[in-house]
PDB file of C-alpha atoms and ligand atoms in Angstrom:
ATOM      1  CA  MET A  54      -1.418  31.895 -21.020  1.00  0.00           C
ATOM      2  CA  ALA A  55      -0.801  28.382 -22.394  1.00  0.00           C
ATOM      3  CA  PHE A  56       0.832  26.461 -20.984  1.00  0.00           C
ATOM      4  CA  THR A  57       1.418  22.920 -21.300  1.00  0.00           C
ATOM      5  CA  ILE A  58       1.892  19.812 -19.621  1.00  0.00           C
ATOM      6  CA  ALA A  59       2.216  16.596 -21.634  1.00  0.00           C
ATOM      7  CA  VAL A  60       2.756  13.625 -19.642  1.00  0.00           C
ATOM      8  CA  ASP A  61       3.589  10.413 -21.745  1.00  0.00           C
ATOM      9  CA  GLY A  62       4.587   7.146 -20.467  1.00  0.00           C
ATOM     10  CA  PRO A  63       3.219   3.385 -20.867  1.00  0.00           C
ATOM     11  CA  ALA A  64       0.294   1.315 -19.659  1.00  0.00           C
ATOM     12  CA  ALA A  65      -0.381   1.971 -15.391  1.00  0.00           C
ATOM     13  CA  SER A  66       2.919   4.165 -15.131  1.00  0.00           C
ATOM     14  CA  GLY A  67       1.123   6.425 -13.182  1.00  0.00           C
ATOM     15  CA  LYS A  68       0.549   9.282 -15.307  1.00  0.00           C
ATOM     16  CA  GLY A  69      -2.788   9.725 -15.384  1.00  0.00           C
ATOM     17  CA  THR A  70      -2.998  10.274 -11.329  1.00  0.00           C
ATOM     18  CA  ILE A  71       0.639  12.071 -12.018  1.00  0.00           C
ATOM     19  CA  SER A  72      -1.049  14.380 -14.498  1.00  0.00           C
ATOM     20  CA  ARG A  73      -4.480  14.653 -12.352  1.00  0.00           C
ATOM     21  CA  ALA A  74      -2.509  15.296  -9.248  1.00  0.00           C
ATOM     22  CA  LEU A  75      -0.969  17.902 -11.430  1.00  0.00           C
ATOM     23  CA  ALA A  76      -4.034  19.295 -13.448  1.00  0.00           C
ATOM     24  CA  GLU A  77      -4.968  19.703  -9.485  1.00  0.00           C
ATOM     25  CA  GLN A  78      -3.074  21.955  -7.378  1.00  0.00           C
ATOM     26  CA  LEU A  79      -1.920  23.792 -10.173  1.00  0.00           C
ATOM     27  CA  GLY A  80      -5.358  24.852 -11.101  1.00  0.00           C
ATOM     28  CA  LEU A  81      -4.868  24.229 -15.328  1.00  0.00           C
ATOM     29  CA  ALA A  82      -8.007  21.343 -16.902  1.00  0.00           C
ATOM     30  CA  HIS A  83      -6.584  18.255 -17.779  1.00  0.00           C
ATOM     31  CA  LEU A  84      -6.772  15.848 -20.989  1.00  0.00           C
ATOM     32  CA  ASP A  85      -6.719  11.703 -20.427  1.00  0.00           C
ATOM     33  CA  THR A  86      -6.256  11.240 -24.198  1.00  0.00           C
ATOM     34  CA  GLY A  87      -5.971   7.219 -23.775  1.00  0.00           C
ATOM     35  CA  LEU A  88     -10.187   7.495 -23.280  1.00  0.00           C
ATOM     36  CA  LEU A  89     -10.504   9.090 -26.519  1.00  0.00           C
ATOM     37  CA  TYR A  90      -8.232   5.443 -28.041  1.00  0.00           C
ATOM     38  CA  ARG A  91     -10.475   3.021 -26.290  1.00  0.00           C
ATOM     39  CA  ALA A  92     -14.082   5.555 -26.667  1.00  0.00           C
ATOM     40  CA  VAL A  93     -13.098   4.713 -30.817  1.00  0.00           C
ATOM     41  CA  ALA A  94     -12.095   0.854 -29.672  1.00  0.00           C
ATOM     42  CA  ALA A  95     -16.101   0.689 -27.435  1.00  0.00           C
ATOM     43  CA  ALA A  96     -17.735   1.858 -30.602  1.00  0.00           C
ATOM     44  CA  THR A  97     -15.543   0.042 -32.665  1.00  0.00           C
ATOM     45  CA  LEU A  98     -16.264  -2.896 -30.794  1.00  0.00           C
ATOM     46  CA  GLN A  99     -19.895  -2.345 -31.094  1.00  0.00           C
ATOM     47  CA  GLY A 100     -19.876  -2.403 -35.607  1.00  0.00           C
ATOM     48  CA  ALA A 101     -18.066   1.131 -36.636  1.00  0.00           C
ATOM     49  CA  THR A 102     -14.987   1.801 -38.606  1.00  0.00           C
ATOM     50  CA  PRO A 103     -12.734   3.231 -36.683  1.00  0.00           C
ATOM     51  CA  VAL A 104     -11.967   6.049 -38.747  1.00  0.00           C
ATOM     52  CA  ALA A 105     -15.820   6.659 -39.081  1.00  0.00           C
ATOM     53  CA  ALA A 106     -16.033   6.141 -34.948  1.00  0.00           C
ATOM     54  CA  ALA A 107     -12.599   8.364 -34.468  1.00  0.00           C
ATOM     55  CA  ARG A 108     -14.612  11.322 -36.220  1.00  0.00           C
ATOM     56  CA  ALA A 109     -18.109  11.674 -34.716  1.00  0.00           C
ATOM     57  CA  LEU A 110     -16.504  11.521 -31.626  1.00  0.00           C
ATOM     58  CA  ALA A 111     -19.079  13.226 -28.675  1.00  0.00           C
ATOM     59  CA  PRO A 112     -18.029  14.183 -25.459  1.00  0.00           C
ATOM     60  CA  SER A 113     -20.850  12.352 -24.194  1.00  0.00           C
ATOM     61  CA  ASP A 114     -18.644   9.150 -25.536  1.00  0.00           C
ATOM     62  CA  LEU A 115     -16.260   9.906 -23.425  1.00  0.00           C
ATOM     63  CA  GLU A 116     -18.799   9.597 -19.783  1.00  0.00           C
ATOM     64  CA  ASN A 117     -18.964   6.625 -18.919  1.00  0.00           C
ATOM     65  CA  GLU A 118     -15.126   6.033 -18.207  1.00  0.00           C
ATOM     66  CA  ASP A 119     -14.856   2.813 -15.506  1.00  0.00           C
ATOM     67  CA  PHE A 120     -16.643   0.995 -19.189  1.00  0.00           C
ATOM     68  CA  LEU A 121     -14.451   2.188 -21.089  1.00  0.00           C
ATOM     69  CA  ARG A 122     -11.669   1.721 -18.538  1.00  0.00           C
ATOM     70  CA  THR A 123     -12.514  -2.689 -19.654  1.00  0.00           C
ATOM     71  CA  ALA A 124      -8.963  -4.696 -20.694  1.00  0.00           C
ATOM     72  CA  GLU A 125     -10.976  -6.099 -23.775  1.00  0.00           C
ATOM     73  CA  ILE A 126     -11.283  -2.004 -25.494  1.00  0.00           C
ATOM     74  CA  ALA A 127      -7.558  -1.314 -24.049  1.00  0.00           C
ATOM     75  CA  GLN A 128      -6.898  -4.038 -26.515  1.00  0.00           C
ATOM     76  CA  GLU A 129      -9.165  -2.853 -28.962  1.00  0.00           C
ATOM     77  CA  ALA A 130      -7.781   1.125 -28.080  1.00  0.00           C
ATOM     78  CA  SER A 131      -3.959  -0.453 -28.325  1.00  0.00           C
ATOM     79  CA  LYS A 132      -5.440  -1.812 -31.966  1.00  0.00           C
ATOM     80  CA  VAL A 133      -6.783   1.752 -33.238  1.00  0.00           C
ATOM     81  CA  ALA A 134      -4.410   3.726 -32.129  1.00  0.00           C
ATOM     82  CA  VAL A 135      -2.693   2.175 -34.983  1.00  0.00           C
ATOM     83  CA  ILE A 136      -4.086   3.407 -37.852  1.00  0.00           C
ATOM     84  CA  SER A 137      -3.141   7.054 -38.392  1.00  0.00           C
ATOM     85  CA  GLU A 138      -6.843   7.776 -39.892  1.00  0.00           C
ATOM     86  CA  VAL A 139      -7.697   7.855 -36.386  1.00  0.00           C
ATOM     87  CA  ARG A 140      -4.679   9.582 -34.893  1.00  0.00           C
ATOM     88  CA  ALA A 141      -5.648  12.487 -37.592  1.00  0.00           C
ATOM     89  CA  ALA A 142      -9.165  12.970 -36.569  1.00  0.00           C
ATOM     90  CA  LEU A 143      -7.983  12.845 -33.102  1.00  0.00           C
ATOM     91  CA  LEU A 144      -4.986  15.817 -33.453  1.00  0.00           C
ATOM     92  CA  ASP A 145      -6.903  19.360 -33.861  1.00  0.00           C
ATOM     93  CA  PHE A 146      -8.764  18.363 -30.462  1.00  0.00           C
ATOM     94  CA  GLN A 147      -6.440  17.480 -27.834  1.00  0.00           C
ATOM     95  CA  ARG A 148      -4.110  20.167 -30.334  1.00  0.00           C
ATOM     96  CA  ALA A 149      -6.340  22.958 -28.491  1.00  0.00           C
ATOM     97  CA  PHE A 150      -6.809  21.102 -25.833  1.00  0.00           C
ATOM     98  CA  ALA A 151      -3.177  21.772 -24.865  1.00  0.00           C
ATOM     99  CA  ARG A 152      -3.220  25.170 -25.334  1.00  0.00           C
ATOM    100  CA  ARG A 153      -6.421  26.596 -24.226  1.00  0.00           C
ATOM    101  CA  GLN A 154      -6.055  28.929 -21.731  1.00  0.00           C
ATOM    102  CA  GLY A 155      -5.386  28.974 -18.523  1.00  0.00           C
ATOM    103  CA  GLY A 156      -2.812  25.663 -18.900  1.00  0.00           C
ATOM    104  CA  ALA A 157      -2.845  21.673 -19.317  1.00  0.00           C
ATOM    105  CA  VAL A 158      -2.325  18.718 -18.872  1.00  0.00           C
ATOM    106  CA  LEU A 159      -2.408  15.533 -20.715  1.00  0.00           C
ATOM    107  CA  ASP A 160      -1.787  12.954 -20.385  1.00  0.00           C
ATOM    108  CA  GLY A 161      -1.007   9.878 -23.245  1.00  0.00           C
ATOM    109  CA  ARG A 162       1.394   8.066 -26.251  1.00  0.00           C
ATOM    110  CA  ASP A 163       2.902  10.604 -28.520  1.00  0.00           C
ATOM    111  CA  ILE A 164       2.041  14.110 -26.223  1.00  0.00           C
ATOM    112  CA  GLY A 165       5.213  15.199 -25.857  1.00  0.00           C
ATOM    113  CA  THR A 166       6.164  13.865 -29.455  1.00  0.00           C
ATOM    114  CA  ILE A 167       3.857  14.388 -31.940  1.00  0.00           C
ATOM    115  CA  ILE A 168       1.067  16.590 -29.854  1.00  0.00           C
ATOM    116  CA  CYS A 169       2.116  19.826 -27.748  1.00  0.00           C
ATOM    117  CA  PRO A 170       5.979  19.029 -28.686  1.00  0.00           C
ATOM    118  CA  GLU A 171       6.805  23.099 -27.202  1.00  0.00           C
ATOM    119  CA  ALA A 172       4.311  21.431 -24.472  1.00  0.00           C
ATOM    120  CA  GLU A 173       7.503  23.790 -22.059  1.00  0.00           C
ATOM    121  CA  VAL A 174       7.178  20.912 -19.493  1.00  0.00           C
ATOM    122  CA  LYS A 175       7.251  17.408 -20.779  1.00  0.00           C
ATOM    123  CA  LEU A 176       7.650  13.849 -18.815  1.00  0.00           C
ATOM    124  CA  PHE A 177       8.146  10.533 -19.510  1.00  0.00           C
ATOM    125  CA  VAL A 178       6.753   8.032 -16.432  1.00  0.00           C
ATOM    126  CA  THR A 179       7.569   4.436 -16.781  1.00  0.00           C
ATOM    127  CA  ALA A 180       8.044   1.197 -14.313  1.00  0.00           C
ATOM    128  CA  SER A 181       8.625  -1.716 -15.091  1.00  0.00           C
ATOM    129  CA  ALA A 182       5.978  -3.504 -17.038  1.00  0.00           C
ATOM    130  CA  GLU A 183       6.251  -5.854 -13.796  1.00  0.00           C
ATOM    131  CA  VAL A 184       4.812  -3.520 -11.523  1.00  0.00           C
ATOM    132  CA  ARG A 185       3.127  -2.284 -13.836  1.00  0.00           C
ATOM    133  CA  ALA A 186       0.656  -4.751 -13.996  1.00  0.00           C
ATOM    134  CA  ARG A 187       0.716  -5.770 -10.665  1.00  0.00           C
ATOM    135  CA  ARG A 188      -0.554  -2.890 -10.500  1.00  0.00           C
ATOM    136  CA  ARG A 189      -2.984  -2.761 -13.258  1.00  0.00           C
ATOM    137  CA  TYR A 190      -4.160  -6.313 -11.621  1.00  0.00           C
ATOM    138  CA  ARG A 191      -5.328  -5.061  -8.480  1.00  0.00           C
ATOM    139  CA  GLU A 192      -7.215  -1.727 -10.002  1.00  0.00           C
ATOM    140  CA  LEU A 193      -8.753  -4.594 -12.252  1.00  0.00           C
ATOM    141  CA  ALA A 194      -9.998  -7.289  -9.960  1.00  0.00           C
ATOM    142  CA  ALA A 195     -10.830  -4.758  -7.154  1.00  0.00           C
ATOM    143  CA  LYS A 196     -13.560  -3.156  -9.710  1.00  0.00           C
ATOM    144  CA  GLY A 197     -14.671  -7.233  -9.790  1.00  0.00           C
ATOM    145  CA  HIS A 198     -13.334  -7.841 -13.694  1.00  0.00           C
ATOM    146  CA  ASP A 199     -12.385 -11.077 -14.008  1.00  0.00           C
ATOM    147  CA  VAL A 200      -8.757 -10.765 -14.765  1.00  0.00           C
ATOM    148  CA  THR A 201      -5.920 -13.434 -13.913  1.00  0.00           C
ATOM    149  CA  PRO A 202      -2.235 -11.197 -12.270  1.00  0.00           C
ATOM    150  CA  GLU A 203      -0.370 -13.565 -16.221  1.00  0.00           C
ATOM    151  CA  GLY A 204      -3.287 -12.377 -17.764  1.00  0.00           C
ATOM    152  CA  VAL A 205      -2.719  -8.616 -17.402  1.00  0.00           C
ATOM    153  CA  LEU A 206       0.667  -9.756 -17.568  1.00  0.00           C
ATOM    154  CA  GLU A 207       0.536 -10.617 -20.979  1.00  0.00           C
ATOM    155  CA  ASP A 208      -1.407  -7.839 -22.139  1.00  0.00           C
ATOM    156  CA  VAL A 209       0.111  -4.747 -21.117  1.00  0.00           C
ATOM    157  CA  GLN A 210       3.415  -6.859 -22.840  1.00  0.00           C
ATOM    158  CA  ALA A 211       1.028  -7.129 -25.464  1.00  0.00           C
ATOM    159  CA  ARG A 212       0.425  -3.258 -25.195  1.00  0.00           C
ATOM    160  CA  ASP A 213       3.632  -1.704 -24.715  1.00  0.00           C
ATOM    161  CA  ALA A 214       5.163  -3.678 -27.511  1.00  0.00           C
ATOM    162  CA  ARG A 215       2.659  -2.479 -30.374  1.00  0.00           C
ATOM    163  CA  ASP A 216       1.846   1.165 -28.782  1.00  0.00           C
ATOM    164  CA  MET A 217       5.647   2.102 -29.197  1.00  0.00           C
ATOM    165  CA  ASN A 218       6.637  -0.109 -32.419  1.00  0.00           C
ATOM    166  CA  ARG A 219       4.056   1.413 -34.932  1.00  0.00           C
ATOM    167  CA  SER A 220       5.110   3.694 -37.128  1.00  0.00           C
ATOM    168  CA  ASP A 221       2.987   6.806 -36.839  1.00  0.00           C
ATOM    169  CA  ALA A 222       3.264   8.576 -33.140  1.00  0.00           C
ATOM    170  CA  PRO A 223       5.538   5.579 -30.714  1.00  0.00           C
ATOM    171  CA  LEU A 224       5.474   5.676 -27.118  1.00  0.00           C
ATOM    172  CA  LYS A 225       9.276   7.090 -26.821  1.00  0.00           C
ATOM    173  CA  ALA A 226       9.801   9.626 -24.319  1.00  0.00           C
ATOM    174  CA  ALA A 227       9.364  13.325 -26.452  1.00  0.00           C
ATOM    175  CA  ALA A 228      13.112  14.978 -27.147  1.00  0.00           C
ATOM    176  CA  GLY A 229      13.526  17.198 -23.822  1.00  0.00           C
ATOM    177  CA  ALA A 230      11.412  15.086 -21.294  1.00  0.00           C
ATOM    178  CA  VAL A 231      12.566  14.805 -17.740  1.00  0.00           C
ATOM    179  CA  SER A 232      12.039  10.342 -16.888  1.00  0.00           C
ATOM    180  CA  ILE A 233      10.358   9.679 -13.318  1.00  0.00           C
ATOM    181  CA  ASP A 234      10.802   5.779 -13.133  1.00  0.00           C
ATOM    182  CA  THR A 235       7.783   5.512 -10.345  1.00  0.00           C
ATOM    183  CA  SER A 236       8.744   1.529  -9.831  1.00  0.00           C
ATOM    184  CA  ASP A 237      10.384   2.107  -7.176  1.00  0.00           C
ATOM    185  CA  MET A 238       8.298   5.458  -5.628  1.00  0.00           C
ATOM    186  CA  SER A 239       5.017   6.000  -4.107  1.00  0.00           C
ATOM    187  CA  ILE A 240       2.052   7.738  -5.217  1.00  0.00           C
ATOM    188  CA  THR A 241       2.305  10.731  -3.030  1.00  0.00           C
ATOM    189  CA  ASP A 242       6.891  10.653  -3.500  1.00  0.00           C
ATOM    190  CA  ALA A 243       5.145  10.438  -7.965  1.00  0.00           C
ATOM    191  CA  ILE A 244       3.124  13.115  -7.769  1.00  0.00           C
ATOM    192  CA  GLU A 245       5.826  15.057  -5.516  1.00  0.00           C
ATOM    193  CA  ALA A 246       8.752  14.435  -7.874  1.00  0.00           C
ATOM    194  CA  ALA A 247       6.236  15.924 -10.738  1.00  0.00           C
ATOM    195  CA  LEU A 248       5.263  18.885  -9.685  1.00  0.00           C
ATOM    196  CA  ALA A 249       9.075  20.251  -8.202  1.00  0.00           C
ATOM    197  CA  LEU A 250       9.442  19.327 -12.078  1.00  0.00           C
ATOM    198  CA  ALA A 251       6.616  21.636 -13.392  1.00  0.00           C
ATOM    199  CA  ARG A 252       5.938  24.093 -10.743  1.00  0.00           C
ATOM    200  CA  PRO A 253       8.962  25.814 -10.899  1.00  0.00           C
ATOM    201  CA  ALA A 254       8.054  26.657 -14.784  1.00  0.00           C
ATOM    202  CA  PHE A 255       4.642  27.547 -13.948  1.00  0.00           C
ATOM    203  CA  ASP A 256       5.118  29.964 -11.524  1.00  0.00           C
ATOM    204  CA  ALA A 257       7.565  31.889 -14.422  1.00  0.00           C
ATOM    205  CA  ALA A 258       5.052  31.368 -17.404  1.00  0.00           C
ATOM    206  CA  ALA A 259       1.927  32.611 -14.888  1.00  0.00           C
ATOM    207  CA  ARG A 260       4.730  35.890 -13.561  1.00  0.00           C
TER     208      ARG A 260
HETATM  209  O1   DC B 178      -4.016   5.155 -22.136  1.00  0.00           O
HETATM  210  P1   DC B 178      -4.996   4.287 -22.164  1.00  0.00           P
HETATM  211  O2   DC B 178      -4.299   2.938 -21.322  1.00  0.00           O
HETATM  212  O3   DC B 178      -6.229   4.325 -22.133  1.00  0.00           O
HETATM  213  O4   DC B 178      -5.095   4.309 -23.398  1.00  0.00           O
HETATM  214  C1   DC B 178      -5.399   3.174 -24.451  1.00  0.00           C
HETATM  215  C2   DC B 178      -4.623   3.126 -25.728  1.00  0.00           C
HETATM  216  O5   DC B 178      -4.855   3.752 -26.771  1.00  0.00           O
HETATM  217  C3   DC B 178      -2.884   2.346 -25.662  1.00  0.00           C
HETATM  218  O6   DC B 178      -2.894   1.812 -25.446  1.00  0.00           O
HETATM  219  C4   DC B 178      -2.745   3.145 -27.119  1.00  0.00           C
HETATM  220  C5   DC B 178      -3.954   4.661 -27.048  1.00  0.00           C
HETATM  221  N1   DC B 178      -2.849   5.424 -26.964  1.00  0.00           N
HETATM  222  C6   DC B 178      -2.560   6.175 -28.011  1.00  0.00           C
HETATM  223  O7   DC B 178      -2.109   5.770 -29.215  1.00  0.00           O
HETATM  224  N2   DC B 178      -2.051   7.231 -27.732  1.00  0.00           N
HETATM  225  C7   DC B 178      -2.365   8.220 -26.905  1.00  0.00           C
HETATM  226  N3   DC B 178      -1.699   9.850 -27.096  1.00  0.00           N
HETATM  227  C8   DC B 178      -3.282   8.143 -25.500  1.00  0.00           C
HETATM  228  C9   DC B 178      -3.451   6.678 -25.726  1.00  0.00           C
END
């Protein structure tokens, strides 16, 4: 059975946590597509050209997740993601993953709009920039990264602007997507809300 849940939204909206929980609860494969752009960014910061790095991307490039989750790589990922040839190089892999047998959850910025508009479930997960920056600050500080709350808010706003205003595959809610605003929700409640939307569609597809 091909069954896809597309989860889009800005940085630190909760989409990653929600996607992982949906995949686990429903027994689906999960792909965090932001990691692809982060891996291209890491190679770019080491001197590669972004397009060549995207074309040469291998599964082992995604392994060092802690390294890929720094603030510096996040900003660079948002920059390489503006380049159409980079996006094109990553397209087939994501589309094949989305329609793999057994079903999949993908989270990113353009899953419901470009990668898999035919997804059975489309979610758009949001939260205010202030709430997202606070979450991201806590996360990075807990891991020992050298960050300030103001710096993280500026980073989040810069990334939002770039991700939403680029001409190729800008971040926006897909047609038919259901929005979940997690600003005032606990993560448990957000997961519950997502499951309540996804489970009926999953049960219908599995029948
Ligand atoms: O989800 P994330 O924060 O790990 O994503 C890092 C950057 O990658 C994000 O700022 C924009 C880009 N990205 C994208 O353009 N399209 C996706 N589907 C996923 C991420």
